[in-house]
Short mmCIF file of N, CA and C in Angstrom, two decimals:
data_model
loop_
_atom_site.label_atom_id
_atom_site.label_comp_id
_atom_site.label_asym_id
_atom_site.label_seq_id
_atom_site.Cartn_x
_atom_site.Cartn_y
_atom_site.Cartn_z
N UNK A 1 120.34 69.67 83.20
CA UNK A 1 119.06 69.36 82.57
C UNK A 1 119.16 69.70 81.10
N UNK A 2 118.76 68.58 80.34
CA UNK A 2 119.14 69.06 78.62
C UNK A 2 117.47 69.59 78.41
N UNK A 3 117.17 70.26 77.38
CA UNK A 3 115.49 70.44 77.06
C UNK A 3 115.55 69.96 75.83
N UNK A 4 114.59 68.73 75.36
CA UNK A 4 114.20 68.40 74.10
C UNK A 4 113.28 69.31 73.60
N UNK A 5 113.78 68.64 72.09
CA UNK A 5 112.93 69.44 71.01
C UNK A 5 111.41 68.43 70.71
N UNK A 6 110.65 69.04 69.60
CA UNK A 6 109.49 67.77 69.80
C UNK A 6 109.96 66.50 69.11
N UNK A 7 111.17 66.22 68.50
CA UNK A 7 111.73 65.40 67.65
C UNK A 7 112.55 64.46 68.43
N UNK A 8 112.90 64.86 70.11
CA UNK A 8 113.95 64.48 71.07
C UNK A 8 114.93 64.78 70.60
N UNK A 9 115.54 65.25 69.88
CA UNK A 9 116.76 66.70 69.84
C UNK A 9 117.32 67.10 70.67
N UNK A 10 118.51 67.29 71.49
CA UNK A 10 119.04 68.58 72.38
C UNK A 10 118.84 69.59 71.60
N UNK A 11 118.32 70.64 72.39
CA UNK A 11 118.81 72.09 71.79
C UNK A 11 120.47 72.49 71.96
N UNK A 12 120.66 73.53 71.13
CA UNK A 12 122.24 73.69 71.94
C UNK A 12 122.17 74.71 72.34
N UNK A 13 123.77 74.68 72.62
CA UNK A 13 123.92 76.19 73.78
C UNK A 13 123.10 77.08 73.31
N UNK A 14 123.10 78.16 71.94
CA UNK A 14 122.73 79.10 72.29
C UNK A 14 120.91 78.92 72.39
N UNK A 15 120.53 78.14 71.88
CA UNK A 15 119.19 78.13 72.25
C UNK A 15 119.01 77.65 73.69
N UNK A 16 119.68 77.28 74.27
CA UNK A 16 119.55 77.22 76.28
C UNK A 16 119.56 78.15 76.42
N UNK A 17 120.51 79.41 76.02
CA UNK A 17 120.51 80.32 76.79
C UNK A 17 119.35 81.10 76.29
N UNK A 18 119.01 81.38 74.98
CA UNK A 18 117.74 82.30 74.85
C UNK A 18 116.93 81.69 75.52
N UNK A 19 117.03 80.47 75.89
CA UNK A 19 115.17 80.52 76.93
C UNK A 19 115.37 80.89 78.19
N UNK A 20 116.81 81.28 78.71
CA UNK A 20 117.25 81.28 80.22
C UNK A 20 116.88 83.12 79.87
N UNK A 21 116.88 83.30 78.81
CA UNK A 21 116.56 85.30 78.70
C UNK A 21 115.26 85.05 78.45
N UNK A 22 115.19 86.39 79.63
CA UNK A 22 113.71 87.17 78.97
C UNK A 22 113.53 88.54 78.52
N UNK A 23 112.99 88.68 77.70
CA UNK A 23 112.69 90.20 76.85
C UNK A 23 112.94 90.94 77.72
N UNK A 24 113.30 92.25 77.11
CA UNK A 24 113.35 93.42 77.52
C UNK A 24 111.91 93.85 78.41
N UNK A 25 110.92 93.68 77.66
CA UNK A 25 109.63 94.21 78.14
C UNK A 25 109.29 93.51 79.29
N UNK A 26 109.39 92.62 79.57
CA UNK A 26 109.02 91.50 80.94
C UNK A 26 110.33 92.45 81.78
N UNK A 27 111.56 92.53 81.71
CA UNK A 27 112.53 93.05 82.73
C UNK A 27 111.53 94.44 83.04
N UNK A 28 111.25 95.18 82.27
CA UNK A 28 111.19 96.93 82.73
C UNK A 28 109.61 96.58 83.53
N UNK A 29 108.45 95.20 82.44
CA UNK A 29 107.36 95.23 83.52
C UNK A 29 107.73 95.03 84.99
N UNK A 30 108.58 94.06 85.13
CA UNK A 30 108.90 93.43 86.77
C UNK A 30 109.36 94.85 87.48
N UNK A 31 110.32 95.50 86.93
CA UNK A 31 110.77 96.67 87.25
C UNK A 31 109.45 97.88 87.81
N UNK A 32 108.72 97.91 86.79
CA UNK A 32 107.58 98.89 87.26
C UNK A 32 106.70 98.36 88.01
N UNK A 33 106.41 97.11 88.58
CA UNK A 33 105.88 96.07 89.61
C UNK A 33 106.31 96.04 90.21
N UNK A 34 107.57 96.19 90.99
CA UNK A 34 108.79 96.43 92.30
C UNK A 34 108.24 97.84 92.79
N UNK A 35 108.72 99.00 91.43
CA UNK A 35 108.69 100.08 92.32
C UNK A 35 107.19 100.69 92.88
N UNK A 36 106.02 99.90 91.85
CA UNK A 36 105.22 99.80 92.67
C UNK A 36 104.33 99.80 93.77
N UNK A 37 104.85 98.19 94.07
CA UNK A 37 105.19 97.26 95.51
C UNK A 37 105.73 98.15 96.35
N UNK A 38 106.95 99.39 96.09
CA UNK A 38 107.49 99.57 97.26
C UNK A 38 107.20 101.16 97.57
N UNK A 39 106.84 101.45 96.50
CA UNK A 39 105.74 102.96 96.92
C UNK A 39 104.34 102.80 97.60
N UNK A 40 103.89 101.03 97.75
CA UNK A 40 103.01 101.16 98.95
C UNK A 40 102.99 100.40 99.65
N UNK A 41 104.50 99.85 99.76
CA UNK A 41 104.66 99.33 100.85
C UNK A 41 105.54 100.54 101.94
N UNK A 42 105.72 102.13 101.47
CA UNK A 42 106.49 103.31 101.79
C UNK A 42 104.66 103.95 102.57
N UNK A 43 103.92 104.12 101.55
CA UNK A 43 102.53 104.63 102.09
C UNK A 43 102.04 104.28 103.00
N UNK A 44 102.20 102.63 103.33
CA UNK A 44 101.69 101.77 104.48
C UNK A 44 102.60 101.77 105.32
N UNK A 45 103.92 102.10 105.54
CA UNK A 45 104.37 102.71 106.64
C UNK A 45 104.01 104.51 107.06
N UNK A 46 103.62 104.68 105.79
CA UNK A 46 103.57 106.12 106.72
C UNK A 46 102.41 106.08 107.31
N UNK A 47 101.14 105.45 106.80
CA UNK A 47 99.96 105.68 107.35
C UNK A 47 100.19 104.64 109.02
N UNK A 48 100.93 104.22 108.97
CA UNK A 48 101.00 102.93 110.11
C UNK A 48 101.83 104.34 111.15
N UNK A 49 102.77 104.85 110.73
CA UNK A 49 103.27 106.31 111.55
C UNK A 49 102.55 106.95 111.55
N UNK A 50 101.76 107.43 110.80
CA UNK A 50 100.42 108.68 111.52
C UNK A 50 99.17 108.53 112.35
N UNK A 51 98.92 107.01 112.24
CA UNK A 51 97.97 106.35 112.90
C UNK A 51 98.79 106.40 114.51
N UNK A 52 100.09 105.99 114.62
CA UNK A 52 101.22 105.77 116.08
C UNK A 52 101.02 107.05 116.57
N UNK A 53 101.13 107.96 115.81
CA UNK A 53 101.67 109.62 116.14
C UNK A 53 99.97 109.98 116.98
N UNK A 54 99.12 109.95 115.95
CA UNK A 54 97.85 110.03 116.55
C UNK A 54 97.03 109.20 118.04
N UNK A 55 97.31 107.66 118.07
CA UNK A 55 97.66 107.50 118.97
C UNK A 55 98.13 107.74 120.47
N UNK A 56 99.83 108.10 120.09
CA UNK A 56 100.32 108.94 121.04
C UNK A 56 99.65 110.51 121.62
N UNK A 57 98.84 110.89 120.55
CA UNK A 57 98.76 112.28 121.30
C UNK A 57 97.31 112.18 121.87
N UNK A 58 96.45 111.04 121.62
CA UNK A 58 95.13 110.51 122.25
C UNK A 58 95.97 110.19 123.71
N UNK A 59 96.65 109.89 123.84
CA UNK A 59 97.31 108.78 125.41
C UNK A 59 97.40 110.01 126.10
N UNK A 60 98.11 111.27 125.51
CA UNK A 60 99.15 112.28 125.89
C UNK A 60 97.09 112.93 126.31
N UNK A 61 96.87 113.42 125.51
CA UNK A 61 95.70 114.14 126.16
C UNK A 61 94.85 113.65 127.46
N UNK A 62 94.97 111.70 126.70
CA UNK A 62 94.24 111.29 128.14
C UNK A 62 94.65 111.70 129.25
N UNK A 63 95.82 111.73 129.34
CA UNK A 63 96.66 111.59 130.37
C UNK A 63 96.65 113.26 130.61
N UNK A 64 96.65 114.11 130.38
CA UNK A 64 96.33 115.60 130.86
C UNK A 64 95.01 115.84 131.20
N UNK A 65 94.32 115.00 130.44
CA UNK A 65 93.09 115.30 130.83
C UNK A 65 92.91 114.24 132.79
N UNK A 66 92.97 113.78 132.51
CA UNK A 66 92.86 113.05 134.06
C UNK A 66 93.92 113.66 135.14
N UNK A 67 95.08 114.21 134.55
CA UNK A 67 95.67 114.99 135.76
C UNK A 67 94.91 116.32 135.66
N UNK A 68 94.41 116.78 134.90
CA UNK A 68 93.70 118.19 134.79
C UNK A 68 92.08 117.98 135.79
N UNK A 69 91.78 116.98 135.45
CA UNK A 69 90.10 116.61 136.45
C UNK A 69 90.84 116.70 138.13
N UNK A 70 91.83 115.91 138.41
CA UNK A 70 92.23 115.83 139.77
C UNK A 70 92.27 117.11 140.43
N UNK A 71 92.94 117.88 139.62
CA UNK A 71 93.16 118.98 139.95
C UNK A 71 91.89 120.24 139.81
N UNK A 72 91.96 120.56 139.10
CA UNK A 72 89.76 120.72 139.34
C UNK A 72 88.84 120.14 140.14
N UNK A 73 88.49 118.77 140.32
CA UNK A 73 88.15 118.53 141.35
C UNK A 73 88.56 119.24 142.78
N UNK A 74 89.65 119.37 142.80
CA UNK A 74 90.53 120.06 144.11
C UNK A 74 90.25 121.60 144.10
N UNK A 75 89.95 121.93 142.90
CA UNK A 75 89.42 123.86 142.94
C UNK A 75 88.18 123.58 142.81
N UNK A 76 87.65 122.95 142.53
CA UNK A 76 85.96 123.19 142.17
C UNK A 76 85.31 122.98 143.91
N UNK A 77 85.82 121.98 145.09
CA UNK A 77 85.83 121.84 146.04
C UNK A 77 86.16 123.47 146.57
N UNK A 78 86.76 124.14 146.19
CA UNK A 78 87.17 125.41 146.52
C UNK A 78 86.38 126.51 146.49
N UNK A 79 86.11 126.55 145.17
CA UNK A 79 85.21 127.51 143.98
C UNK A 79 84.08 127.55 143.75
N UNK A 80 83.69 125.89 144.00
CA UNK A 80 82.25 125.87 143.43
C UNK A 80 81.82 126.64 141.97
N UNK A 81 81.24 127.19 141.81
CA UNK A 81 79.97 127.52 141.11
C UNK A 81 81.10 128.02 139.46
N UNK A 82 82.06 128.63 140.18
CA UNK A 82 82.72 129.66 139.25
C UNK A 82 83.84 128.44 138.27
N UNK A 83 83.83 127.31 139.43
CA UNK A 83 84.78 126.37 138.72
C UNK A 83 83.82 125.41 137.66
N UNK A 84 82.43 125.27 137.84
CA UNK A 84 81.48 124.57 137.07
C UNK A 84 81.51 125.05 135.69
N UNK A 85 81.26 126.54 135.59
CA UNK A 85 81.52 127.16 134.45
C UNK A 85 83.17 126.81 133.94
N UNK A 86 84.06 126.99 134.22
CA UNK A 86 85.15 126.54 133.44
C UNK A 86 85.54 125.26 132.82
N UNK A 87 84.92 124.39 133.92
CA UNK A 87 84.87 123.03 133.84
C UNK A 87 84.03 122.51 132.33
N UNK A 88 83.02 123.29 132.19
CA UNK A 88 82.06 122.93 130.80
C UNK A 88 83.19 123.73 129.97
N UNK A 89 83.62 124.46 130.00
CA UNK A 89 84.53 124.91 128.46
C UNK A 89 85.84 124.37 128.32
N UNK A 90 86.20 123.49 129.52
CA UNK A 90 87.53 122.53 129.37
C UNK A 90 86.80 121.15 128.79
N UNK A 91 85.84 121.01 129.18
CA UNK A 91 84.96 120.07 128.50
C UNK A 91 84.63 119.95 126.95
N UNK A 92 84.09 121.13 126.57
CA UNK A 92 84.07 121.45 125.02
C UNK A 92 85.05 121.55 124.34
N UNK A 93 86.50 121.81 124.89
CA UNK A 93 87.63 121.91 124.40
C UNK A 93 87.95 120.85 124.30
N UNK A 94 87.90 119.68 125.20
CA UNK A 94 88.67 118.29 125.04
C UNK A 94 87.60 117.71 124.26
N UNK A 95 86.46 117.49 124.10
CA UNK A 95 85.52 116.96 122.50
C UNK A 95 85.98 117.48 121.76
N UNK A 96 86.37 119.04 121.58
CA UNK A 96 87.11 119.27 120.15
C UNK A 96 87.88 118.78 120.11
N UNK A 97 88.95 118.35 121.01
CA UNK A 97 90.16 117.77 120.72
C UNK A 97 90.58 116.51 120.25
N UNK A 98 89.25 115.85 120.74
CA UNK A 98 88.91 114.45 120.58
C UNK A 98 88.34 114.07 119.76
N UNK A 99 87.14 114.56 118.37
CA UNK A 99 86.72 114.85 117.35
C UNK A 99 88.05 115.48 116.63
N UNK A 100 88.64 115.89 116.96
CA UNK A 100 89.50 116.57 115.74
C UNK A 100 90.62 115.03 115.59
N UNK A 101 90.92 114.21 116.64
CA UNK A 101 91.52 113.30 116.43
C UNK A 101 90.59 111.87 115.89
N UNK A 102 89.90 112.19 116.00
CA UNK A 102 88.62 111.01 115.59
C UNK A 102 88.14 110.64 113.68
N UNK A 103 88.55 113.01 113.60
CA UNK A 103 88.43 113.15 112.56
C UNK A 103 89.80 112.58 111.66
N UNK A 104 90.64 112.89 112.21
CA UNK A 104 92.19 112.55 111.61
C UNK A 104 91.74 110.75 111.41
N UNK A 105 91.54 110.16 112.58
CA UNK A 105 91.36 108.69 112.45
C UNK A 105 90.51 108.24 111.01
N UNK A 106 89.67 109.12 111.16
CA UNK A 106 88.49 108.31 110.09
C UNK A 106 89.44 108.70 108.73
N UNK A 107 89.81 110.01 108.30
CA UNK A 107 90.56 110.13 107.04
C UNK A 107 91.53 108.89 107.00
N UNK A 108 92.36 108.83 108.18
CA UNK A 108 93.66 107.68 108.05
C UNK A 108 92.79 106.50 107.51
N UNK A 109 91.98 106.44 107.92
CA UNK A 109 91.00 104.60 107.48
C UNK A 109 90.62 104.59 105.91
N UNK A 110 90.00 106.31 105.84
CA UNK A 110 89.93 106.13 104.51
C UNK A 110 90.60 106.04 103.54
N UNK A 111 91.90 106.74 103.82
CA UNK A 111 93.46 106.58 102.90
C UNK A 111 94.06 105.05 102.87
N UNK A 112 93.98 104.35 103.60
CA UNK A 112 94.37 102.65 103.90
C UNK A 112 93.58 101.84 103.23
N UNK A 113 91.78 102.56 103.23
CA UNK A 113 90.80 101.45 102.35
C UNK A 113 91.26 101.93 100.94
N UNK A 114 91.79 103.52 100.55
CA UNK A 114 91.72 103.33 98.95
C UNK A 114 93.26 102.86 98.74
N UNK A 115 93.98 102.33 99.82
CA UNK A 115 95.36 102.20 99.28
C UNK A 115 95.34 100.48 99.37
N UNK A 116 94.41 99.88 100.18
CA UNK A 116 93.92 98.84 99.94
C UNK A 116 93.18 98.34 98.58
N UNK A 117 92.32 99.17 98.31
CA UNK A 117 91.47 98.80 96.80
C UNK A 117 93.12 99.13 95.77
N UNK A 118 93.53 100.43 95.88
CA UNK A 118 94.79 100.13 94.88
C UNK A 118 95.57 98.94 94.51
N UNK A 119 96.07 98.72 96.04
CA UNK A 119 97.08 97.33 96.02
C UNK A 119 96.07 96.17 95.31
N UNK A 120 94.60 96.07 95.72
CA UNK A 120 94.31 94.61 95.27
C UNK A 120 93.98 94.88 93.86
N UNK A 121 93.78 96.12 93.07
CA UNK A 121 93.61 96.40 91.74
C UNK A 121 95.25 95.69 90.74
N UNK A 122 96.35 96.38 91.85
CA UNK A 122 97.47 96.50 91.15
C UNK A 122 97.87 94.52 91.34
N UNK A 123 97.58 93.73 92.42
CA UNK A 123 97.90 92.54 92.70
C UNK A 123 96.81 91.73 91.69
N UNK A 124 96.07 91.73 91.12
CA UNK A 124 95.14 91.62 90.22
C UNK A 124 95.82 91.70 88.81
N UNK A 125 96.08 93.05 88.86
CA UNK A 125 96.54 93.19 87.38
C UNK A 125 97.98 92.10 86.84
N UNK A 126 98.79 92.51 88.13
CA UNK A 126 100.15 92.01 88.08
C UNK A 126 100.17 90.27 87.86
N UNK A 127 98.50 89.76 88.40
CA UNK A 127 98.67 88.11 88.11
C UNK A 127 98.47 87.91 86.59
N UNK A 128 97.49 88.76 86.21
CA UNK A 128 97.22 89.07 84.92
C UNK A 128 98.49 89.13 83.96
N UNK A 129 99.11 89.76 84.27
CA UNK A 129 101.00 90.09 83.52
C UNK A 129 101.22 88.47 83.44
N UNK A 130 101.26 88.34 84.91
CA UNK A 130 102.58 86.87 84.50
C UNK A 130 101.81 85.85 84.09
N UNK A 131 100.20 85.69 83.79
CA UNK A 131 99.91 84.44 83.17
C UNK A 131 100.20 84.74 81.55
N UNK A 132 100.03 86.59 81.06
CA UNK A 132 100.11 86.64 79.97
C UNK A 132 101.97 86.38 79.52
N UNK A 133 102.66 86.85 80.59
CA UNK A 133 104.44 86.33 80.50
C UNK A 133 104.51 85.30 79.94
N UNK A 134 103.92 84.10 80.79
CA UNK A 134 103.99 82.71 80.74
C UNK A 134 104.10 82.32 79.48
N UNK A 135 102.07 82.75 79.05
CA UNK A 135 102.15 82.03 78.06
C UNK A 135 103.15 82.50 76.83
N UNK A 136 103.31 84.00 76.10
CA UNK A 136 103.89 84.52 75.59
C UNK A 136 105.67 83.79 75.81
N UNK A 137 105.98 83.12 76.82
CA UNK A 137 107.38 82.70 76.88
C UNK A 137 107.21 80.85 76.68
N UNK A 138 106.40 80.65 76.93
CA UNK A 138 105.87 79.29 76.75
C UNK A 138 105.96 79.09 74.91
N UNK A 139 105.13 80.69 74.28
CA UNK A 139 105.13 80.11 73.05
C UNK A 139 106.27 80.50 72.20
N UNK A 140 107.26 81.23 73.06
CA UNK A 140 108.49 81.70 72.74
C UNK A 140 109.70 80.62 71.99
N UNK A 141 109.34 79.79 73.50
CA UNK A 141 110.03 78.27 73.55
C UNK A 141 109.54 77.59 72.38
N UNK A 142 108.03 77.34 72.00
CA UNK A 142 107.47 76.31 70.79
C UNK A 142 108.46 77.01 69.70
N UNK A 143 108.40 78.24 69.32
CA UNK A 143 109.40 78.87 68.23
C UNK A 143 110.54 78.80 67.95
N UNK A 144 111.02 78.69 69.46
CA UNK A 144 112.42 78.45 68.88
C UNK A 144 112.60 76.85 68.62
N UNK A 145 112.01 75.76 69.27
CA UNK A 145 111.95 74.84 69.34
C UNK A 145 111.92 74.32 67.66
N UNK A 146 110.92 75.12 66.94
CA UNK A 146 110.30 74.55 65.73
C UNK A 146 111.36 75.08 64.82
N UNK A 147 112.03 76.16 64.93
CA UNK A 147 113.28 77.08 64.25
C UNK A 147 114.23 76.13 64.45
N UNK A 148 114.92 75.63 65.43
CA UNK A 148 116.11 74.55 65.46
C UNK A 148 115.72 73.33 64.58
N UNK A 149 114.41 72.99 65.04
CA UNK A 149 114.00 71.81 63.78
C UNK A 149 114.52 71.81 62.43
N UNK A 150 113.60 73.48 61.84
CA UNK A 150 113.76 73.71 60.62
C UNK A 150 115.01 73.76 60.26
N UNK A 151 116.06 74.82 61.08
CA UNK A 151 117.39 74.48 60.46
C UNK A 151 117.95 73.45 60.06
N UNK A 152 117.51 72.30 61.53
CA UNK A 152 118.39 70.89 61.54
C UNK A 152 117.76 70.30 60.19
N UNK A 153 116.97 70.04 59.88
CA UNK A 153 115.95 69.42 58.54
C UNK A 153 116.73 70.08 57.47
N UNK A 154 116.84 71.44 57.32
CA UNK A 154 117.78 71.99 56.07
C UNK A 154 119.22 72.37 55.76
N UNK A 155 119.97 71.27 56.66
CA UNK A 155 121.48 70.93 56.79
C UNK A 155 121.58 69.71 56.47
N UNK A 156 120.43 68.82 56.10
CA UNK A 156 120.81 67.54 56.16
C UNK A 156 121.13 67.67 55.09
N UNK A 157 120.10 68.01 53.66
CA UNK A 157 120.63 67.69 52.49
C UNK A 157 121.64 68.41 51.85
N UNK A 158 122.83 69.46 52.68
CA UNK A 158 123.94 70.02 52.09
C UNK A 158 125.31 69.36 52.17
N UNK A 159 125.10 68.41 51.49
CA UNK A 159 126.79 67.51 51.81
C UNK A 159 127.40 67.41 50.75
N UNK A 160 128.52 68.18 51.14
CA UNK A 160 129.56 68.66 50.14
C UNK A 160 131.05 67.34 49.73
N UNK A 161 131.08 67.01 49.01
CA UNK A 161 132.43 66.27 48.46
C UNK A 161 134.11 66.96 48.39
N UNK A 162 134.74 66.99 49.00
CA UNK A 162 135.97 67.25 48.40
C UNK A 162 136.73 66.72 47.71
N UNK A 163 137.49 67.10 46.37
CA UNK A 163 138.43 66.62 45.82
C UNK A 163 137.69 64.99 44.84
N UNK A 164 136.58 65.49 44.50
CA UNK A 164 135.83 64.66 43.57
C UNK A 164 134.94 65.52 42.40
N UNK A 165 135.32 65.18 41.24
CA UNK A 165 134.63 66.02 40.41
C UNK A 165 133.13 65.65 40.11
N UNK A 166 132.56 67.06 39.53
CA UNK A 166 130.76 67.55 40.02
C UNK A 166 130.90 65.85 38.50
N UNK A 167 129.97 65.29 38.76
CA UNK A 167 129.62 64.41 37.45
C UNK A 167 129.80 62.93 37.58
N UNK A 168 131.02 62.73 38.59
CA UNK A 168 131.59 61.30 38.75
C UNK A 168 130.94 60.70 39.14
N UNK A 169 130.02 60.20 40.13
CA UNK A 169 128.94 59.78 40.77
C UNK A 169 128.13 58.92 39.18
N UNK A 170 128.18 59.32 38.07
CA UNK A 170 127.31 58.68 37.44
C UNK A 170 126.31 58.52 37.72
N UNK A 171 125.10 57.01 37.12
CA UNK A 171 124.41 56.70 37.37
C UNK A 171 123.72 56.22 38.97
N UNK A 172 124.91 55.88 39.44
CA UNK A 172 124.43 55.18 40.79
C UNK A 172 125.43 56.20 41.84
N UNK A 173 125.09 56.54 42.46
CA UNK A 173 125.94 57.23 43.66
C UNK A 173 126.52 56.39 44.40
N UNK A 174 126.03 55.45 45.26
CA UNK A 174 126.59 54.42 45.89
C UNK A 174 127.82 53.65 45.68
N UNK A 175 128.24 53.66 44.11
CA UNK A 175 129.36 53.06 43.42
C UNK A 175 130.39 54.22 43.35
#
């Protein structure tokens, strides 16, 4: 692919390649937009692991808690009266246990909604970057574009003679 100038010009090599570069400052922005990206896309796995972990130990309790009723049921049939009373403070213990994981849940939601508002702040900003990239490389290109012009325009009139003295030309050049 050749790129014209506004004159239909090729550019040459080295002006291909300066438009194939981009500044320093666009490399280190993309750079600080990666590591970004991947410090919460690192957060959103961990919260996705503490949410699993929490999870698991809701299943793990269920699951003690229903072999723990079977088995109470089976002493309280025994005990009666004395097993009623224990039964209400295994009771209050597993709401704490279950509020304390409820509580963990609601923090995890709230750490995900502000890591949510982050990401769409930072995905926001970052569209913001590359329309300002664009144009800033868009008008990069008009510059250099108009710079090759100018050179080419101020080479035309340097044409040098060899081995003809300054004066001979006379009146008419053409002769």
């Amino acid at each position: 692919m050749q790129v014209q100038t506004e004159h239909s010009q090729p550019l040459t090599a080295n002006a291909k390649a300066s438009n194939d570069e981009q500044p320093s400052w666009v490399s280190a922005l993309q750079t600080s937009l990666d590591a970004m990206r991947d410090k919460l896309e690192k957060a959103q796995h961990n919260m996705d692991a503490k949410l699993d972990q929490i999870g698991r130990r809701m299943e793990e309790n269920l699951r003690g808690v229903r072999e723990e009723m079977g088995q109470l049921r089976e002493y309280i049939d025994k005990h009666g009266e004395d097993m009623k009373q224990r039964l209400d403070s295994f009771r209050e213990e597993t709401n704490r246990n279950f509020e304390t994981a409820e509580a963990e849940m609601r923090a995890q939601k709230k750490d995900m909604e502000i890591l949510e508002e982050r990401t769409a702040g930072v995905e926001e900003w970052s569209t913001d970057v590359q329309d300002i990239i664009t144009a800033s490389l868009e008008q990069q290109t008009k510059l250099q574009d108009k710079l090759s012009d100018i050179e080419g325009r101020s080479r035309r009139n340097n044409i040098r003679i060899w081995w003809l003295k300054e004066g001979i030309e006379g009146d008419s050049v053409s002769e």
